[in-house]
PDB file of C-alpha atoms and ligand atoms in Angstrom:
ATOM      1  CA  MET Z 870     -15.097 -16.381  19.188  1.00 84.00           C
ATOM      2  CA  VAL Z 871     -11.766 -15.995  20.923  1.00 88.00           C
ATOM      3  CA  ARG Z 872      -8.419 -17.177  19.661  1.00 90.00           C
ATOM      4  CA  PHE Z 873      -5.655 -17.548  22.234  1.00 92.00           C
ATOM      5  CA  ILE Z 874      -2.055 -16.955  21.213  1.00 93.00           C
ATOM      6  CA  ASN Z 875       1.246 -16.157  22.838  1.00 95.00           C
ATOM      7  CA  SER Z 876       1.441 -12.378  23.075  1.00 96.00           C
ATOM      8  CA  GLY Z 877      -0.272  -9.078  22.507  1.00 95.00           C
ATOM      9  CA  LYS Z 878       1.924  -8.542  19.483  1.00 94.00           C
ATOM     10  CA  GLU Z 879       0.662 -11.760  17.917  1.00 96.00           C
ATOM     11  CA  ALA Z 880      -2.908 -10.742  18.702  1.00 96.00           C
ATOM     12  CA  CYS Z 881      -2.421  -7.453  16.828  1.00 96.00           C
ATOM     13  CA  MET Z 882      -0.683  -9.198  13.907  1.00 95.00           C
ATOM     14  CA  GLY Z 883      -3.559 -11.674  13.787  1.00 94.00           C
ATOM     15  CA  VAL Z 884      -6.309  -9.066  13.709  1.00 96.00           C
ATOM     16  CA  LEU Z 885      -4.526  -7.050  11.050  1.00 96.00           C
ATOM     17  CA  ARG Z 886      -4.316 -10.080   8.794  1.00 94.00           C
ATOM     18  CA  LEU Z 887      -7.910 -10.961   9.564  1.00 93.00           C
ATOM     19  CA  ALA Z 888      -9.106  -7.435   8.761  1.00 95.00           C
ATOM     20  CA  ARG Z 889      -7.228  -7.448   5.465  1.00 96.00           C
ATOM     21  CA  ALA Z 890      -8.570 -10.880   4.523  1.00 93.00           C
ATOM     22  CA  PHE Z 891     -12.144  -9.971   5.468  1.00 93.00           C
ATOM     23  CA  THR Z 892     -12.280  -6.575   3.757  1.00 95.00           C
ATOM     24  CA  GLY Z 893     -10.001  -7.327   0.806  1.00 96.00           C
ATOM     25  CA  LYS Z 894      -8.226  -4.016   1.526  1.00 98.00           C
ATOM     26  CA  GLU Z 895      -4.680  -3.361   2.669  1.00 97.00           C
ATOM     27  CA  LYS Z 896      -4.174   0.007   4.375  1.00 97.00           C
ATOM     28  CA  LEU Z 897      -4.620   0.596   8.088  1.00 97.00           C
ATOM     29  CA  ILE Z 898      -5.116   3.650  10.235  1.00 97.00           C
ATOM     30  CA  MET Z 899      -3.518   3.924  13.644  1.00 95.00           C
ATOM     31  CA  PHE Z 900      -2.843   6.767  16.064  1.00 94.00           C
ATOM     32  CA  ASP Z 901       0.260   8.614  17.211  1.00 89.00           C
ATOM     33  CA  GLY Z 902       1.367   7.413  20.595  1.00 85.00           C
ATOM     34  CA  CYS Z 903      -0.615   4.169  20.480  1.00 88.00           C
ATOM     35  CA  TYR Z 904       1.348   0.920  20.617  1.00 88.00           C
ATOM     36  CA  GLN Z 905       0.144  -2.231  18.894  1.00 92.00           C
ATOM     37  CA  GLY Z 906       3.098  -4.461  19.593  1.00 90.00           C
ATOM     38  CA  HIS Z 907       6.334  -4.624  17.637  1.00 87.00           C
ATOM     39  CA  ALA Z 908       5.187  -6.142  14.343  1.00 90.00           C
ATOM     40  CA  ASP Z 909       6.810  -4.146  11.530  1.00 89.00           C
ATOM     41  CA  ALA Z 910       3.565  -2.759  10.087  1.00 92.00           C
ATOM     42  CA  PHE Z 911       2.754  -1.029  13.378  1.00 91.00           C
ATOM     43  CA  LEU Z 912       6.092   0.646  13.976  1.00 86.00           C
ATOM     44  CA  VAL Z 913       5.105   4.059  12.700  1.00 82.00           C
ATOM     45  CA  LYS Z 914       4.068   6.315  15.488  1.00 63.00           C
ATOM     46  CA  ASP Z 915       5.475   9.802  15.322  1.00 44.00           C
ATOM     47  CA  GLY Z 916       3.872  12.754  13.677  1.00 36.00           C
ATOM     48  CA  SER Z 917       5.351  15.053  11.038  1.00 34.00           C
ATOM     49  CA  ASP Z 918       6.764  13.751   7.748  1.00 41.00           C
ATOM     50  CA  VAL Z 919       7.419  10.337   9.144  1.00 42.00           C
ATOM     51  CA  ALA Z 920       3.702   9.783   9.522  1.00 43.00           C
ATOM     52  CA  THR Z 921       2.408  11.499   6.411  1.00 47.00           C
ATOM     53  CA  LEU Z 922       4.935   9.767   4.169  1.00 52.00           C
ATOM     54  CA  CYS Z 923       4.340   6.393   5.857  1.00 54.00           C
ATOM     55  CA  LEU Z 924       8.004   6.150   6.778  1.00 57.00           C
ATOM     56  CA  PRO Z 925       9.115   3.765   9.507  1.00 64.00           C
ATOM     57  CA  ASP Z 926      10.631   5.435  12.541  1.00 71.00           C
ATOM     58  CA  SER Z 927      12.178   2.397  14.208  1.00 77.00           C
ATOM     59  CA  PRO Z 928      15.574   1.159  13.081  1.00 80.00           C
ATOM     60  CA  GLY Z 929      15.409  -2.103  11.154  1.00 85.00           C
ATOM     61  CA  VAL Z 930      11.910  -1.605   9.749  1.00 86.00           C
ATOM     62  CA  SER Z 931      11.758  -1.370   5.969  1.00 88.00           C
ATOM     63  CA  ARG Z 932       9.774   1.294   4.160  1.00 87.00           C
ATOM     64  CA  ALA Z 933       7.790  -1.407   2.395  1.00 91.00           C
ATOM     65  CA  ALA Z 934       6.656  -2.862   5.719  1.00 90.00           C
ATOM     66  CA  THR Z 935       5.000   0.415   6.733  1.00 90.00           C
ATOM     67  CA  SER Z 936       3.883   1.680   3.340  1.00 92.00           C
ATOM     68  CA  GLU Z 937       0.236   0.823   4.076  1.00 95.00           C
ATOM     69  CA  THR Z 938       0.236   2.296   7.579  1.00 95.00           C
ATOM     70  CA  LEU Z 939      -1.401   5.704   8.004  1.00 94.00           C
ATOM     71  CA  THR Z 940      -1.187   7.520  11.324  1.00 91.00           C
ATOM     72  CA  VAL Z 941      -3.129  10.443  12.736  1.00 92.00           C
ATOM     73  CA  PRO Z 942      -3.294  12.253  16.089  1.00 93.00           C
ATOM     74  CA  PHE Z 943      -5.429  10.606  18.768  1.00 95.00           C
ATOM     75  CA  ASN Z 944      -8.664  12.469  19.582  1.00 96.00           C
ATOM     76  CA  ASP Z 945      -8.584  14.380  16.287  1.00 94.00           C
ATOM     77  CA  LEU Z 946     -12.167  14.110  15.053  1.00 90.00           C
ATOM     78  CA  TYR Z 947     -11.360  15.424  11.583  1.00 92.00           C
ATOM     79  CA  ALA Z 948      -8.193  13.540  10.698  1.00 94.00           C
ATOM     80  CA  VAL Z 949      -9.789  10.114  10.326  1.00 96.00           C
ATOM     81  CA  PRO Z 950     -12.568  11.166   7.919  1.00 95.00           C
ATOM     82  CA  GLY Z 951      -9.870  12.988   5.943  1.00 95.00           C
ATOM     83  CA  LEU Z 952      -7.837   9.799   5.558  1.00 95.00           C
ATOM     84  CA  PHE Z 953     -10.892   7.799   4.526  1.00 97.00           C
ATOM     85  CA  GLU Z 954     -11.566  10.452   1.888  1.00 96.00           C
ATOM     86  CA  THR Z 955      -8.051  10.453   0.442  1.00 96.00           C
ATOM     87  CA  ASN Z 956      -7.742   6.643   0.611  1.00 97.00           C
ATOM     88  CA  LYS Z 957     -11.207   5.736  -0.602  1.00 97.00           C
ATOM     89  CA  GLY Z 958     -11.974   2.017  -0.536  1.00 97.00           C
ATOM     90  CA  GLU Z 959      -8.482   1.171   0.722  1.00 98.00           C
ATOM     91  CA  ILE Z 960      -8.706   1.135   4.531  1.00 98.00           C
ATOM     92  CA  ALA Z 961      -9.056  -2.348   6.058  1.00 98.00           C
ATOM     93  CA  PRO Z 962      -9.040  -1.512   9.783  1.00 98.00           C
ATOM     94  CA  VAL Z 963      -8.760   1.374  12.173  1.00 98.00           C
ATOM     95  CA  ILE Z 964      -6.876   0.086  15.204  1.00 97.00           C
ATOM     96  CA  LEU Z 965      -6.429   1.931  18.483  1.00 95.00           C
ATOM     97  CA  GLU Z 966      -6.156   1.750  22.220  1.00 92.00           C
ATOM     98  CA  PRO Z 967      -9.570   3.162  23.209  1.00 92.00           C
ATOM     99  CA  VAL Z 968      -7.874   4.714  26.210  1.00 91.00           C
ATOM    100  CA  VAL Z 969      -4.220   5.274  25.371  1.00 90.00           C
ATOM    101  CA  GLY Z 970      -1.881   3.774  27.919  1.00 86.00           C
ATOM    102  CA  ASN Z 971       1.339   3.790  25.961  1.00 84.00           C
ATOM    103  CA  SER Z 972       2.030   7.532  25.893  1.00 83.00           C
ATOM    104  CA  GLY Z 973       0.679   8.588  29.229  1.00 83.00           C
ATOM    105  CA  LEU Z 974      -2.962   8.109  30.069  1.00 87.00           C
ATOM    106  CA  ILE Z 975      -5.112   9.696  27.379  1.00 91.00           C
ATOM    107  CA  ALA Z 976      -8.868   9.311  27.583  1.00 92.00           C
ATOM    108  CA  PRO Z 977     -10.917   9.573  24.402  1.00 93.00           C
ATOM    109  CA  LYS Z 978     -12.771  12.861  23.937  1.00 93.00           C
ATOM    110  CA  PRO Z 979     -16.547  12.628  24.030  1.00 88.00           C
ATOM    111  CA  ASP Z 980     -17.734  11.429  20.601  1.00 92.00           C
ATOM    112  CA  PHE Z 981     -14.284  10.379  19.385  1.00 95.00           C
ATOM    113  CA  LEU Z 982     -14.803   6.615  19.586  1.00 94.00           C
ATOM    114  CA  GLU Z 983     -18.369   6.971  18.394  1.00 94.00           C
ATOM    115  CA  ALA Z 984     -17.244   8.937  15.347  1.00 96.00           C
ATOM    116  CA  ILE Z 985     -14.689   6.270  14.469  1.00 96.00           C
ATOM    117  CA  ARG Z 986     -17.295   3.542  14.938  1.00 96.00           C
ATOM    118  CA  ARG Z 987     -19.595   5.386  12.538  1.00 97.00           C
ATOM    119  CA  ILE Z 988     -17.021   6.088   9.845  1.00 97.00           C
ATOM    120  CA  THR Z 989     -15.609   2.552   9.850  1.00 97.00           C
ATOM    121  CA  LYS Z 990     -19.138   1.175   9.376  1.00 97.00           C
ATOM    122  CA  GLU Z 991     -19.872   3.605   6.569  1.00 97.00           C
ATOM    123  CA  ASN Z 992     -16.679   2.593   4.765  1.00 98.00           C
ATOM    124  CA  ASN Z 993     -16.838  -1.174   5.317  1.00 97.00           C
ATOM    125  CA  ALA Z 994     -13.693  -1.030   7.388  1.00 98.00           C
ATOM    126  CA  LEU Z 995     -13.264  -2.852  10.681  1.00 97.00           C
ATOM    127  CA  LEU Z 996     -12.837  -1.173  14.043  1.00 96.00           C
ATOM    128  CA  ILE Z 997     -10.256  -2.847  16.271  1.00 96.00           C
ATOM    129  CA  PHE Z 998      -9.893  -2.014  19.947  1.00 93.00           C
ATOM    130  CA  ASP Z 999      -6.456  -2.983  21.191  1.00 93.00           C
ATOM    131  CA  GLU Z1000      -7.241  -3.702  24.827  1.00 91.00           C
ATOM    132  CA  VAL Z1001      -4.016  -5.464  25.673  1.00 91.00           C
ATOM    133  CA  MET Z1002      -3.504  -2.805  28.341  1.00 88.00           C
ATOM    134  CA  THR Z1003      -7.079  -1.706  29.109  1.00 87.00           C
ATOM    135  CA  GLY Z1004      -8.813  -5.095  29.069  1.00 85.00           C
ATOM    136  CA  PHE Z1005     -10.209  -6.045  32.494  1.00 81.00           C
ATOM    137  CA  ARG Z1006      -8.817  -2.861  33.984  1.00 82.00           C
ATOM    138  CA  LEU Z1007     -11.292  -0.132  33.100  1.00 78.00           C
ATOM    139  CA  SER Z1008     -14.206  -1.882  34.739  1.00 71.00           C
ATOM    140  CA  TYR Z1009     -14.671  -4.926  36.935  1.00 62.00           C
ATOM    141  CA  GLY Z1010     -17.495  -6.415  34.931  1.00 51.00           C
ATOM    142  CA  GLY Z1011     -16.471  -5.603  31.382  1.00 52.00           C
ATOM    143  CA  TRP Z1012     -13.890  -7.343  29.310  1.00 55.00           C
ATOM    144  CA  TRP Z1013     -13.053  -4.247  27.427  1.00 60.00           C
ATOM    145  CA  SER Z1014     -13.676  -0.579  26.944  1.00 65.00           C
ATOM    146  CA  SER Z1015     -16.872  -1.266  25.061  1.00 62.00           C
ATOM    147  CA  GLY Z1016     -18.292  -1.992  28.504  1.00 71.00           C
ATOM    148  CA  VAL Z1017     -17.345   1.499  29.646  1.00 79.00           C
ATOM    149  CA  PHE Z1018     -18.023   3.547  26.519  1.00 83.00           C
ATOM    150  CA  GLY Z1019     -20.889   1.517  25.071  1.00 83.00           C
ATOM    151  CA  ILE Z1020     -19.152   1.043  21.735  1.00 88.00           C
ATOM    152  CA  THR Z1021     -18.639  -2.382  20.243  1.00 87.00           C
ATOM    153  CA  PRO Z1022     -15.633  -2.866  17.991  1.00 91.00           C
ATOM    154  CA  ASP Z1023     -15.480  -5.582  15.322  1.00 93.00           C
ATOM    155  CA  LEU Z1024     -12.383  -7.099  16.880  1.00 93.00           C
ATOM    156  CA  THR Z1025     -10.651  -6.850  20.228  1.00 92.00           C
ATOM    157  CA  THR Z1026      -7.135  -7.814  21.238  1.00 94.00           C
ATOM    158  CA  LEU Z1027      -6.187  -8.777  24.775  1.00 92.00           C
ATOM    159  CA  GLY Z1028      -2.965  -9.674  26.535  1.00 93.00           C
ATOM    160  CA  LYS Z1029      -0.878  -8.844  29.577  1.00 91.00           C
ATOM    161  CA  ILE Z1030      -3.387  -9.042  32.419  1.00 86.00           C
ATOM    162  CA  ILE Z1031      -5.188 -12.104  31.014  1.00 88.00           C
ATOM    163  CA  GLY Z1032      -1.970 -14.061  31.523  1.00 90.00           C
ATOM    164  CA  GLY Z1033      -1.711 -13.019  35.151  1.00 87.00           C
ATOM    165  CA  GLY Z1034       1.962 -12.234  34.714  1.00 84.00           C
ATOM    166  CA  LEU Z1035       2.817 -14.842  32.087  1.00 92.00           C
ATOM    167  CA  PRO Z1036       3.164 -13.985  28.389  1.00 92.00           C
ATOM    168  CA  SER Z1037      -0.267 -14.253  26.788  1.00 94.00           C
ATOM    169  CA  GLY Z1038      -2.541 -12.881  24.129  1.00 95.00           C
ATOM    170  CA  ALA Z1039      -5.953 -13.329  22.593  1.00 94.00           C
ATOM    171  CA  TYR Z1040      -8.195 -11.799  20.013  1.00 93.00           C
ATOM    172  CA  GLY Z1041     -11.895 -12.094  19.631  1.00 90.00           C
ATOM    173  CA  GLU Z1042     -15.056 -10.924  17.931  1.00 86.00           C
ATOM    174  CA  GLU Z1043     -18.785 -11.284  18.283  1.00 78.00           C
ATOM    175  CA  GLY Z1044     -19.578 -13.797  15.571  1.00 73.00           C
ATOM    176  CA  ARG Z1045     -19.457 -12.002  12.221  1.00 75.00           C
ATOM    177  CA  LEU Z1046     -15.875 -12.947  11.384  1.00 76.00           C
ATOM    178  CA  TRP Z1047     -15.564 -16.435  12.782  1.00 72.00           C
ATOM    179  CA  ARG Z1048     -15.451 -18.136   9.394  1.00 72.00           C
ATOM    180  CA  TRP Z1049     -12.468 -16.006   8.487  1.00 74.00           C
ATOM    181  CA  LEU Z1050     -10.833 -16.674  11.806  1.00 72.00           C
ATOM    182  CA  SER Z1051     -11.104 -20.434  11.265  1.00 73.00           C
ATOM    183  CA  LEU Z1052      -9.840 -20.106   7.728  1.00 71.00           C
ATOM    184  CA  LEU Z1053      -6.817 -18.108   8.822  1.00 71.00           C
ATOM    185  CA  ASP Z1054      -6.154 -20.650  11.560  1.00 72.00           C
ATOM    186  CA  GLN Z1055      -6.021 -23.376   8.949  1.00 70.00           C
ATOM    187  CA  CYS Z1056      -3.772 -21.301   6.676  1.00 69.00           C
ATOM    188  CA  ASN Z1057      -1.454 -20.550   9.584  1.00 70.00           C
ATOM    189  CA  ARG Z1058      -1.207 -24.207  10.447  1.00 69.00           C
ATOM    190  CA  LEU Z1059      -0.456 -25.095   6.847  1.00 68.00           C
ATOM    191  CA  GLY Z1060       2.100 -22.296   6.704  1.00 66.00           C
ATOM    192  CA  ARG Z1061       0.311 -20.330   3.949  1.00 59.00           C
TER     193      ARG Z1061
HETATM  194  C1  LIG B1643       2.047  -4.407  25.455  1.00 93.32           C
HETATM  195  C2  LIG B1643       1.071  -4.082  24.393  1.00 93.32           C
HETATM  196  C3  LIG B1643       1.027  -4.829  23.194  1.00 93.32           C
HETATM  197  C4  LIG B1643       1.991  -5.970  22.919  1.00 93.32           C
HETATM  198  O1  LIG B1643       1.801  -7.007  23.823  1.00 93.32           O
HETATM  199  P1  LIG B1643       3.000  -8.046  24.078  1.00 93.32           P
HETATM  200  O2  LIG B1643       2.364  -9.162  24.859  1.00 93.32           O
HETATM  201  O3  LIG B1643       4.057  -7.306  24.830  1.00 93.32           O
HETATM  202  O4  LIG B1643       3.488  -8.508  22.733  1.00 93.32           O
HETATM  203  C5  LIG B1643       0.070  -4.521  22.261  1.00 93.32           C
HETATM  204  N1  LIG B1643      -0.816  -3.522  22.472  1.00 93.32           N
HETATM  205  C6  LIG B1643      -0.820  -2.781  23.605  1.00 93.32           C
HETATM  206  C7  LIG B1643      -1.849  -1.729  23.783  1.00 93.32           C
HETATM  207  C8  LIG B1643       0.137  -3.030  24.599  1.00 93.32           C
HETATM  208  O5  LIG B1643       0.138  -2.263  25.698  1.00 93.32           O
END
């Protein structure tokens, strides 16, 4: 099921809300150097204290807006299990660019995406591939990186190239979450 919206940012906001609604949890894990659009909750991206204390590092973003956002280095196989351990039962999604395009071109190490797929499943958290930049670019046939790496996320966000130059965005999944998607659509329309 695919939901079309206006931008990649809205796609990432939408999947975050969906993941929180579906799992009943609130925290999220993202990676240093990845960009998920400029919604407040995603504007934590540097390492050091800023990351470990969940402090925002963009002017104008409140501490409350990022207090559920945990960040770790990309390609670090041990950091993610560590966060799941110290935040047991609290992580709703892990969201990442499967190939990072927003801080240079960083390919995932062998096993990295697979390890995240495994740990999200084990912890009833959702895996979100943000393919706003990579979608339709890594392979001709595939929509997304899952076509290249053989890993299927629970949710995927798309944007940029799907609009052919116009502002665009979409998010989708393979069928498990569609009830929640429809429900959120209704809530959004009703302004709840
Ligand atoms: C550009 C980008 C976004 C935000 O998309 P907009 O359409 O600019 O809001 C989100 N995620 C990634 C990976 C991007 O490169």
